[in-house]
Amino acid sequence: MKISKTLITEEEIENKISEIADEINAKYKGEELVVIGILKGAFIVISDLAKQLQIDVAFDFMSIKSYYGSESSGQVKIVKDLEYDISNKNVLIVEDIYDTGLTLSNLKKLLESRNPKSVEIFCMFVKKGVSQDPMDINYRGFEIGPEFVVGYGLDYNGKYRELPYLAVLS
Ligand code: IMP
Ligand code: MG
């Protein structure tokens, strides 16, 4: 497996993060927000976003595994849970990529069961033609094709997360 081409450049990513940070700053002005990064993939997008937020914000992290059962819509196993109690808080989930949507839809249900004030989702890359109904993603970075991508937090067997751009692996 090798990197075959750059799909989204570092500059395009920087511009997009600025746009989305502006939207989030406007939306949560005067409010408190807990940004929840989904490890490991979201660690780079979270740190880039964090530097541009000008609101009352706290950060927490969660690590989960989804099971892709044949019948059930899947379950999430919590590998690392949140440190904060999110009841009555505004929550923004930050995820690296939306593929089948299973991870995010399960996670959203799980977090909603903890009675937050609100839950929104920011997903950096969204694969088109996903197999589940497209769920409510409030902030989306880029729509991409079905190919396997790495970089900007995304890995192949644990590698390539550090690339500052998004690349196709083939
Ligand atoms: P979903 O539950 O199918 O939406 O899967 C989302 C998770 O699968 C992401 O959080 C990634 O960890 C992983 N994933 C899906 N597509 C890719 C890809 O193209 N490159 C790297 N990881 C991916
Ligand atoms: Mg992931």
PDB file of C-alpha atoms in Angstrom, residues 7 10 15 20-21 23 29-30 37 41 49 55 78 84 88 90 100 102 110 146 148:
ATOM      1  CA  LEU A   7      -6.947  14.375  -2.400  1.00  0.00           C
ATOM      2  CA  GLU A  10      -3.080  21.233   3.688  1.00  0.00           C
ATOM      3  CA  ASN A  15      -9.307  27.189   5.083  1.00  0.00           C
ATOM      4  CA  ILE A  20     -16.151  25.899  10.457  1.00  0.00           C
ATOM      5  CA  ALA A  21     -14.553  27.527  13.507  1.00  0.00           C
ATOM      6  CA  GLU A  23     -19.637  28.972  12.380  1.00  0.00           C
ATOM      7  CA  LYS A  29     -21.440  32.759  21.419  1.00  0.00           C
ATOM      8  CA  GLY A  30     -22.362  33.383  25.055  1.00  0.00           C
ATOM      9  CA  GLY A  37     -12.996  14.313  20.189  1.00  0.00           C
ATOM     10  CA  GLY A  41      -8.652   9.854  14.330  1.00  0.00           C
ATOM     11  CA  LEU A  49     -10.080  23.647  15.549  1.00  0.00           C
ATOM     12  CA  ILE A  55     -15.958  30.708  23.118  1.00  0.00           C
ATOM     13  CA  ILE A  78     -16.519   2.287  25.024  1.00  0.00           C
ATOM     14  CA  TYR A  84     -16.963  15.098  32.254  1.00  0.00           C
ATOM     15  CA  ASN A  88     -27.280  19.826  30.642  1.00  0.00           C
ATOM     16  CA  ASN A  90     -23.972  21.724  24.881  1.00  0.00           C
ATOM     17  CA  THR A 100     -21.180   3.729   7.013  1.00  0.00           C
ATOM     18  CA  LEU A 102     -22.592   3.382  12.280  1.00  0.00           C
ATOM     19  CA  LEU A 110     -25.254   7.001  23.584  1.00  0.00           C
ATOM     20  CA  PRO A 146     -15.574   5.867  -1.523  1.00  0.00           C
ATOM     21  CA  PHE A 148      -9.745   4.548   1.361  1.00  0.00           C
TER      22      PHE A 148
END
